[in-house]
Coordinates of C-alpha atoms in Angstrom, one line a residue:
M1 CA 30.1 153.3 181.2
K2 CA 27.1 151.0 181.0
K3 CA 27.4 147.2 181.1
Q4 CA 25.6 146.5 177.8
Y5 CA 25.6 148.3 174.4
D6 CA 24.1 147.6 171.0
V7 CA 27.6 148.3 169.4
V8 CA 31.0 148.1 171.0
I9 CA 33.9 149.5 169.0
I10 CA 37.4 148.6 169.9
G11 CA 39.9 151.3 169.0
S12 CA 39.2 155.0 168.1
G13 CA 40.9 155.4 164.8
M14 CA 39.2 157.2 162.0
G15 CA 37.4 154.1 160.7
G16 CA 36.1 153.3 164.2
L17 CA 34.9 156.8 164.9
V18 CA 33.1 157.0 161.5
A19 CA 31.4 153.7 162.2
A20 CA 30.5 154.8 165.7
N21 CA 28.9 158.0 164.3
I22 CA 26.9 156.1 161.7
M23 CA 25.6 153.5 164.1
A24 CA 24.7 156.2 166.7
R25 CA 22.8 158.1 164.1
E26 CA 20.7 154.9 163.6
G27 CA 19.6 155.2 167.2
L28 CA 21.8 152.4 168.5
T29 CA 23.7 152.6 171.8
V30 CA 27.4 152.8 171.0
C31 CA 30.5 152.7 173.0
V32 CA 34.1 153.4 171.8
L33 CA 37.0 152.0 173.8
E34 CA 40.5 153.5 173.4
K35 CA 43.6 152.4 175.2
N36 CA 45.5 155.7 174.8
N37 CA 45.0 159.0 176.5
Q38 CA 44.0 160.5 173.0
F39 CA 41.4 159.3 170.6
G40 CA 42.0 159.2 166.9
G41 CA 44.8 156.7 166.0
N42 CA 46.8 158.5 163.2
L43 CA 44.8 161.6 163.9
Q44 CA 46.6 162.0 167.2
T45 CA 48.7 165.1 167.8
F46 CA 51.5 165.7 170.3
V47 CA 53.1 168.8 171.8
R48 CA 56.8 169.5 172.2
D49 CA 58.1 172.9 173.4
R50 CA 54.5 174.2 173.2
T51 CA 54.4 173.3 169.5
I52 CA 51.8 171.0 168.0
F53 CA 52.8 168.1 165.7
D54 CA 50.7 165.6 163.8
T55 CA 51.3 161.9 164.2
G56 CA 50.2 160.9 160.7
V57 CA 47.9 163.3 159.0
H58 CA 50.0 165.9 157.3
Y59 CA 47.6 166.9 154.6
I60 CA 44.1 166.0 153.3
G61 CA 42.6 165.8 149.9
G62 CA 39.1 165.8 148.4
L63 CA 37.8 168.4 150.8
A64 CA 36.6 171.1 148.3
P65 CA 32.8 171.4 147.9
G66 CA 31.3 168.5 146.0
Q67 CA 34.4 166.3 146.3
N68 CA 34.3 162.9 148.0
L69 CA 35.7 163.6 151.4
H70 CA 33.8 166.9 151.6
R71 CA 30.6 165.0 151.0
Y72 CA 31.4 162.3 153.6
F73 CA 32.4 165.0 156.2
D74 CA 29.2 166.9 155.4
Y75 CA 27.1 163.8 156.1
L76 CA 28.9 163.3 159.4
G77 CA 28.3 166.9 160.3
I78 CA 31.9 168.0 161.0
L79 CA 32.6 170.4 158.1
D80 CA 31.6 173.6 159.9
G81 CA 34.0 173.1 162.8
L82 CA 37.1 172.3 160.6
H83 CA 39.9 174.9 160.3
L84 CA 41.8 174.2 157.1
R85 CA 44.6 175.9 155.1
K86 CA 44.5 175.3 151.3
M87 CA 48.0 174.4 150.1
N88 CA 49.7 176.0 147.1
R89 CA 47.5 175.7 144.0
D90 CA 50.5 175.4 141.6
G91 CA 52.5 172.9 143.7
F92 CA 51.1 171.3 146.9
D93 CA 53.7 168.6 146.5
I94 CA 57.2 169.3 145.1
I95 CA 59.4 166.4 143.9
T96 CA 63.1 166.9 143.9
F97 CA 66.3 165.0 143.4
D98 CA 69.9 165.2 144.2
N99 CA 72.0 167.0 141.5
D100 CA 68.9 168.6 139.9
E101 CA 68.0 172.1 140.7
I102 CA 64.5 171.9 139.2
A103 CA 61.5 171.6 141.6
Y104 CA 58.8 169.5 139.9
P105 CA 55.3 170.4 141.0
H106 CA 52.2 168.4 141.6
A107 CA 49.5 171.0 141.2
Q108 CA 45.9 171.1 142.3
G109 CA 43.2 170.6 139.7
Y110 CA 43.8 168.2 136.8
E111 CA 44.1 170.8 134.1
N112 CA 46.5 172.8 136.3
F113 CA 48.4 169.6 137.2
I114 CA 49.0 169.1 133.4
D115 CA 49.9 172.6 132.7
Q116 CA 52.4 173.0 135.5
L117 CA 54.2 169.7 134.8
A118 CA 54.2 170.3 131.0
K119 CA 56.2 173.5 131.7
Q120 CA 59.0 171.2 132.8
F121 CA 58.3 168.5 130.3
P122 CA 56.9 170.3 127.2
Q123 CA 57.4 167.2 124.9
E124 CA 55.5 165.0 127.3
R125 CA 52.2 166.8 127.6
K126 CA 50.3 163.9 126.0
A127 CA 51.8 161.4 128.4
I128 CA 50.8 163.6 131.4
E129 CA 47.3 163.9 130.0
S130 CA 47.0 160.2 129.6
Y131 CA 48.2 159.7 133.2
C132 CA 45.6 162.1 134.6
K133 CA 42.8 160.5 132.5
K134 CA 43.8 157.0 133.7
L135 CA 43.8 158.1 137.4
R136 CA 40.2 159.5 137.0
E137 CA 39.0 156.4 135.2
I138 CA 40.3 154.1 137.9
C139 CA 38.8 156.2 140.7
Y140 CA 35.4 156.1 138.9
K141 CA 35.5 152.3 139.1
F142 CA 35.4 152.3 142.9
P143 CA 31.7 153.2 143.7
L144 CA 32.1 154.1 147.4
Y145 CA 35.0 156.4 146.4
N146 CA 32.3 158.5 144.7
L147 CA 29.5 157.9 147.2
E148 CA 27.7 155.5 144.8
E149 CA 26.2 152.1 145.4
G150 CA 28.2 149.1 144.3
K151 CA 31.1 146.8 145.2
P152 CA 33.3 148.6 147.7
Y153 CA 36.5 147.2 146.2
G154 CA 36.0 148.1 142.6
N155 CA 34.0 146.6 139.8
D156 CA 36.7 145.7 137.3
P157 CA 39.1 142.7 137.8
E158 CA 41.8 144.4 135.6
L159 CA 42.2 147.0 138.4
F160 CA 44.2 144.5 140.4
Q161 CA 46.5 143.3 137.6
Q162 CA 48.9 146.1 136.8
T163 CA 51.5 147.7 139.0
A164 CA 51.8 151.4 139.3
K165 CA 55.4 151.3 138.1
E166 CA 54.4 149.3 135.0
Y167 CA 51.7 151.7 134.0
I168 CA 53.8 154.8 134.4
A169 CA 56.6 153.3 132.4
S170 CA 54.1 152.4 129.7
I171 CA 53.1 156.0 129.0
T172 CA 56.6 157.7 128.7
Q173 CA 60.2 156.9 127.9
N174 CA 61.3 159.9 129.9
E175 CA 62.8 158.5 133.1
K176 CA 62.7 161.8 135.0
L177 CA 59.0 162.2 134.2
R178 CA 58.4 158.7 135.4
A179 CA 60.2 159.5 138.6
V180 CA 58.2 162.8 139.1
L181 CA 54.8 161.0 138.5
A182 CA 55.7 158.4 141.1
G183 CA 57.5 160.9 143.3
S184 CA 55.0 161.0 146.2
N185 CA 54.9 157.2 146.6
L186 CA 55.9 157.6 150.2
L187 CA 52.2 158.2 150.6
Y188 CA 51.5 154.5 150.3
A189 CA 55.1 153.0 150.5
G190 CA 55.2 152.0 146.8
D191 CA 56.9 148.8 145.9
P192 CA 57.9 148.3 142.2
D193 CA 56.8 144.7 142.0
K194 CA 53.7 144.7 144.2
T195 CA 51.9 148.0 144.4
P196 CA 48.8 148.0 142.2
L197 CA 48.0 151.0 140.0
Y198 CA 44.7 151.4 141.8
V199 CA 46.5 152.1 145.1
H200 CA 48.5 154.8 143.5
A201 CA 45.4 156.3 141.8
L202 CA 43.2 156.3 144.9
S203 CA 46.0 157.8 147.0
I204 CA 47.0 160.6 144.6
N205 CA 43.6 161.6 143.0
S206 CA 42.0 163.3 145.9
Y207 CA 45.1 165.5 146.5
I208 CA 45.2 166.6 142.9
E209 CA 41.5 167.5 143.3
S210 CA 42.2 169.7 146.3
A211 CA 44.9 169.7 149.1
Y212 CA 44.6 171.1 152.6
R213 CA 46.4 171.1 155.9
C214 CA 44.5 171.0 159.2
A215 CA 45.2 174.2 161.1
D216 CA 46.5 173.3 164.6
G217 CA 46.6 169.6 163.8
G218 CA 44.4 166.7 162.6
S219 CA 43.1 165.9 166.1
Q220 CA 40.4 168.6 165.4
I221 CA 38.7 165.9 163.2
T222 CA 38.7 163.5 166.2
K223 CA 37.2 166.1 168.5
L224 CA 34.5 166.9 166.0
L225 CA 33.7 163.2 165.6
I226 CA 33.6 162.6 169.3
R227 CA 31.3 165.6 169.8
K228 CA 28.9 164.4 167.2
L229 CA 29.0 160.9 168.5
K230 CA 27.9 162.2 172.0
E231 CA 25.2 164.4 170.4
N232 CA 23.7 161.3 169.0
G233 CA 23.9 159.5 172.3
G234 CA 27.1 157.6 171.8
E235 CA 29.9 157.2 174.3
A236 CA 33.7 157.1 174.1
Y237 CA 36.3 156.3 176.8
K238 CA 40.0 156.8 176.9
H239 CA 42.4 154.7 179.0
S240 CA 40.2 151.8 178.3
E241 CA 42.4 149.1 176.9
V242 CA 40.7 145.9 175.8
T243 CA 42.8 143.0 177.0
D244 CA 40.5 140.1 176.4
I245 CA 37.5 139.2 174.2
T246 CA 35.0 136.5 175.2
C247 CA 33.6 134.4 172.4
T248 CA 30.9 131.8 173.1
G249 CA 30.2 129.5 170.2
K250 CA 30.0 131.6 167.0
K251 CA 29.3 134.9 168.9
L252 CA 31.2 137.5 170.8
E253 CA 29.8 138.2 174.2
S254 CA 31.9 140.8 175.9
V255 CA 35.3 142.5 176.2
T256 CA 37.4 142.8 179.3
L257 CA 39.2 146.0 180.0
K258 CA 42.6 146.3 181.7
N259 CA 40.9 147.4 184.9
G260 CA 38.9 144.2 184.9
K261 CA 35.6 145.7 183.9
K262 CA 33.5 143.7 181.4
V263 CA 31.6 145.5 178.6
Y264 CA 28.8 143.4 176.8
G265 CA 27.5 144.1 173.3
N266 CA 25.3 142.8 170.6
I267 CA 27.6 143.9 167.8
F268 CA 31.4 144.3 168.0
I269 CA 33.5 146.4 165.6
S270 CA 37.3 146.0 165.8
N271 CA 39.2 149.1 164.6
I272 CA 42.5 147.6 165.8
E273 CA 45.1 145.5 163.9
P274 CA 43.3 142.3 162.6
K275 CA 46.2 140.1 163.7
H276 CA 45.9 141.4 167.3
T277 CA 42.1 141.1 167.1
L278 CA 42.3 137.4 166.2
R279 CA 44.8 136.7 169.0
M280 CA 42.7 138.4 171.6
I281 CA 39.6 136.4 170.6
G282 CA 41.4 133.2 170.4
E283 CA 42.6 131.7 167.1
E284 CA 40.7 128.5 167.7
H285 CA 37.5 130.4 166.9
F286 CA 38.5 131.0 163.3
R287 CA 39.3 128.6 160.4
K288 CA 42.9 127.6 160.4
S289 CA 43.3 128.8 156.8
Y290 CA 41.8 132.2 157.6
N291 CA 43.9 132.7 160.7
H292 CA 47.0 131.6 158.9
R293 CA 46.4 134.1 156.0
I294 CA 45.8 137.0 158.4
Q295 CA 48.8 136.3 160.7
N296 CA 51.1 135.9 157.6
M297 CA 50.0 139.1 155.8
E298 CA 53.0 141.2 155.0
S299 CA 52.9 144.6 156.9
I300 CA 54.0 147.7 155.1
I301 CA 57.4 149.2 156.1
S302 CA 57.6 151.5 159.0
A303 CA 59.1 155.0 159.3
F304 CA 61.5 157.2 161.2
S305 CA 60.5 160.8 161.7
I306 CA 62.2 163.8 163.1
H307 CA 60.1 166.6 164.6
I308 CA 61.9 170.0 164.6
V309 CA 60.8 172.9 166.8
L310 CA 62.0 176.0 165.0
K311 CA 63.4 179.2 166.6
P312 CA 60.9 182.1 166.2
K313 CA 61.1 184.0 162.9
T314 CA 64.0 182.1 161.5
F315 CA 62.5 179.8 158.9
K316 CA 59.8 180.8 156.4
Y317 CA 56.6 178.7 156.4
L318 CA 56.3 176.6 153.3
N319 CA 52.7 175.9 152.1
K320 CA 53.8 172.7 150.3
N321 CA 55.4 169.4 150.9
Y322 CA 58.7 168.2 149.6
Y323 CA 59.3 164.6 148.4
H324 CA 63.0 164.2 147.8
F325 CA 65.1 161.3 146.4
K326 CA 68.9 161.0 146.2
D327 CA 68.6 159.2 142.9
Y328 CA 65.6 159.7 140.5
R329 CA 66.3 156.2 139.1
K330 CA 65.4 154.6 142.5
V331 CA 62.1 156.2 143.3
W332 CA 60.6 152.7 143.7
D333 CA 63.5 151.3 145.6
A334 CA 64.1 153.8 148.4
H335 CA 62.9 151.3 151.1
K336 CA 65.8 149.0 150.0
Y337 CA 68.3 151.2 151.7
T338 CA 71.6 150.2 153.3
Q339 CA 73.0 151.8 156.4
E340 CA 75.4 153.6 154.2
T341 CA 72.7 155.0 151.8
W342 CA 69.9 155.8 154.4
P343 CA 67.9 157.9 154.0
E344 CA 67.4 157.5 150.2
T345 CA 64.1 159.5 150.3
Y346 CA 62.2 161.7 152.7
M347 CA 59.1 163.8 152.9
V348 CA 59.1 167.3 154.5
S349 CA 55.9 168.8 155.8
M350 CA 55.0 171.8 158.0
G351 CA 52.2 172.2 160.5
V352 CA 50.1 175.4 160.1
R353 CA 48.3 177.5 162.8
K354 CA 44.9 179.2 162.4
N355 CA 46.7 182.6 162.5
Q356 CA 49.7 181.5 160.5
D357 CA 52.1 184.3 159.5
A358 CA 55.1 184.1 157.3
W359 CA 57.2 182.2 159.8
A360 CA 57.1 178.4 160.5
E361 CA 57.0 177.0 164.0
Q362 CA 57.8 173.4 163.2
L363 CA 58.9 171.0 160.5
T364 CA 58.5 167.2 160.2
A365 CA 60.6 165.0 158.0
I366 CA 59.7 161.3 157.4
T367 CA 61.6 158.5 155.8
Y368 CA 61.5 154.7 155.7
M369 CA 62.8 152.5 158.5
R370 CA 62.6 148.8 158.7
Y371 CA 61.4 147.3 162.0
E372 CA 64.5 145.1 162.2
E373 CA 66.5 148.2 163.0
V374 CA 64.7 148.5 166.4
K375 CA 64.1 144.9 167.1
E376 CA 66.7 145.0 169.9
W377 CA 64.2 147.1 171.9
E378 CA 60.9 145.4 170.8
N379 CA 60.0 144.2 174.3
T380 CA 59.9 147.8 175.6
F381 CA 56.6 149.8 175.5
N382 CA 56.4 153.6 175.9
T383 CA 53.5 156.0 175.6
V384 CA 52.2 159.0 177.5
A385 CA 49.7 156.8 179.3
H386 CA 52.2 154.1 180.1
S387 CA 55.6 155.8 180.2
R388 CA 58.7 153.5 180.2
D389 CA 62.3 154.2 179.4
R390 CA 63.7 152.2 176.6
G391 CA 67.2 152.7 177.8
K392 CA 70.4 154.5 176.9
S393 CA 71.2 152.4 173.8
Y394 CA 67.9 153.3 172.3
E395 CA 68.4 157.0 172.9
E396 CA 71.9 156.8 171.3
F397 CA 70.3 155.0 168.3
K398 CA 67.8 157.8 167.9
K399 CA 70.4 160.5 168.3
H400 CA 72.6 158.9 165.6
K401 CA 69.8 158.5 163.1
T402 CA 68.6 162.0 163.8
A403 CA 72.1 163.4 163.1
V404 CA 72.3 161.4 159.8
F405 CA 68.9 162.6 158.7
L406 CA 69.6 166.2 159.6
K407 CA 72.8 166.1 157.5
E408 CA 70.7 165.0 154.6
L409 CA 68.1 167.8 155.2
E410 CA 70.9 170.4 155.2
K411 CA 71.5 169.7 151.4
K412 CA 68.0 171.0 150.6
F413 CA 67.7 173.6 153.5
P414 CA 71.3 174.8 154.1
N415 CA 70.3 177.0 157.0
I416 CA 68.1 174.5 158.8
R417 CA 70.6 173.8 161.7
E418 CA 70.8 177.4 162.9
C419 CA 67.0 177.6 162.9
I420 CA 66.5 174.6 165.2
R421 CA 65.3 175.1 168.8
S422 CA 64.9 171.4 169.5
V423 CA 64.5 168.0 167.7
Y424 CA 62.5 164.9 168.6
A425 CA 62.5 161.6 166.9
S426 CA 59.9 158.8 166.3
T427 CA 60.9 155.2 165.4
P428 CA 58.9 152.2 164.3
L429 CA 58.4 151.4 168.0
S430 CA 56.8 154.8 168.5
Y431 CA 54.3 154.1 165.8
R432 CA 53.7 150.5 167.0
D433 CA 53.0 151.7 170.6
Y434 CA 50.8 154.7 169.8
I435 CA 48.9 153.5 166.7
G436 CA 49.0 149.7 167.3
N437 CA 50.1 148.6 163.8
H438 CA 52.0 145.4 163.5
Q439 CA 55.7 146.3 163.7
G440 CA 54.9 150.0 163.4
S441 CA 53.6 149.6 159.8
M442 CA 52.9 152.9 158.2
Y443 CA 49.7 151.8 156.3
G444 CA 48.6 148.4 157.3
Y445 CA 49.1 145.5 155.0
V446 CA 51.0 145.2 151.7
K447 CA 48.6 145.2 148.6
D448 CA 50.2 142.8 146.1
V449 CA 49.3 142.8 142.5
N450 CA 50.6 139.2 142.2
D451 CA 48.1 137.9 144.7
P452 CA 45.3 140.5 145.2
L453 CA 43.0 138.2 147.3
K454 CA 45.8 137.5 149.8
S455 CA 45.6 141.1 151.1
F456 CA 41.9 141.4 151.0
I457 CA 40.1 141.4 154.3
S458 CA 36.3 141.4 154.5
P459 CA 34.7 143.5 157.2
R460 CA 32.5 140.6 158.0
T461 CA 33.9 137.6 159.9
K462 CA 32.8 134.0 160.5
I463 CA 31.9 135.2 164.0
E464 CA 28.4 136.5 163.4
N465 CA 28.5 139.7 165.4
L466 CA 32.2 140.6 164.8
Y467 CA 33.1 143.2 162.2
L468 CA 36.4 144.7 161.2
T469 CA 37.2 148.3 160.1
G470 CA 40.2 150.5 159.5
Q471 CA 43.2 150.9 157.1
S472 CA 43.9 147.2 157.0
L473 CA 40.7 146.5 155.1
N474 CA 41.0 148.4 151.8
M475 CA 42.8 151.8 151.8
H476 CA 44.7 153.9 154.3
G477 CA 44.6 157.7 154.7
I478 CA 41.7 159.9 155.9
L479 CA 39.5 159.1 152.8
G480 CA 40.4 155.4 152.8
V481 CA 39.5 154.8 156.4
T482 CA 36.4 157.0 156.2
I483 CA 35.2 154.7 153.4
S484 CA 36.2 151.7 155.5
G485 CA 33.9 152.8 158.3
V486 CA 31.1 153.1 155.7
V487 CA 31.9 149.7 154.2
T488 CA 31.7 148.1 157.7
C489 CA 28.4 149.7 158.6
S490 CA 27.1 148.8 155.1
E491 CA 27.6 145.1 156.1
I492 CA 25.5 145.6 159.2
L493 CA 22.8 148.0 157.9
G494 CA 22.8 147.1 154.2
G495 CA 24.8 148.7 151.5
S496 CA 21.9 150.2 149.5
Y497 CA 20.2 151.5 152.7
L498 CA 23.3 153.3 153.9
I499 CA 24.5 154.9 150.7
N500 CA 20.9 156.0 149.9
K501 CA 20.6 157.5 153.4
I502 CA 23.9 159.4 153.0
T503 CA 23.0 160.7 149.6
D504 CA 19.4 161.6 150.6
T505 CA 20.8 163.5 153.7
L506 CA 23.2 165.4 151.5
A507 CA 20.5 166.3 149.0
K508 CA 18.2 167.5 151.8
K509 CA 21.0 169.7 153.2
A510 CA 21.7 171.1 149.8
N511 CA 18.0 171.9 149.3
E512 CA 17.8 173.6 152.6
K513 CA 20.8 175.8 151.8
M514 CA 19.2 176.8 148.5
T515 CA 15.9 177.8 150.2
V516 CA 17.8 179.9 152.7

């Protein structure tokens, strides 16, 4: 590790790694600093009983040739090394409800999405068509979503004025169809009174276009990005936790690592929680109103997950996800559970291997959990790099919650218990410690249609050489944070310059393929 760099990036989540690669391609010296023993933030994987589990990336959309994420990945040079498994064309996401035997599909391809859903709702075809048309219209209004020059956060004020729930209710009176269209809202932790329609559209659209799983885990994306970064002269260091940031006047000077080493930079990009970033720099360096707004931003609810290692050849691999609700009338209110009703919803996903056969090796089930449930142990910290026991009461809490969750899963998969080899659980504290989100938030900060500007964070700060990136800025998810990295670098390099460079590079690659 050198003493001085052109660009120092704090945190190695997807947004930080994308920004690191872009800046290194510009010929700048780049250093990425990561506290954990794995790079990648939500791209991290972990192994239990020799079985790979994803931390947060259970599937990816928009990766078919010509689609948005495919084009971004092509520019970054990581497409060729990716090992993917395309999910079921006629139902990559399946929406189900208690006391309803029908499995409602979300299919790949907009025409196919309409056709498959219209089989279950033949009288509602026009409503489904209107819904699909609206999603595409909204996504078109976000230029960077389509690799076009323009405002990164959309060019139509009306985008921020309608909730997803209101829009879906406006196109059909059929309550079951409303529930099905909103059925995968665990993807963004949908709130009936706050979640804007654009969040729903940007989250759902790329999956309808194409849906894939990463074979052997999402960490392969991290490895490819780190490899490309190093090829372009950049550097990345694990076990390098930033504990202090030195600010002189209106400029950052250096960061101090846990081992006492100082790293100096000309530009600093923080890919960690904005609240934490401000506290490390010193709140006195920011306007009181700005600091107050950031520190009081509402974090999205956290999650409780169970990771099941399955006995060999006992449970068939499912090339689709399940989103299940106890009550179809409460698809927007599952986060308002009580101890008696938890879990009111869950998502089930499976990991896939490169040589996947008919049998599954593992299953992950995720549901909502409020941070208050684990507040008793919030002063504990536990990761692989810094292992600490949270105590017997915490283990008993996890054991109890796992048992309740498994009982609920048995209703959908009656033979699941006899297929289990071992079970592991993650709580909001697990997400907080490994990912670094405030109170283990699943997706950063709440987007509130009632006060859109409140949850807007610019990548540029009043400190002239400090920039922010990551899921807290605009959108979460692989595509969202990839765009976030581009937005941040656009602020430094110039928006027109960067987008033109990306599109020119892609055009050149396409021409080279044609001549070959």
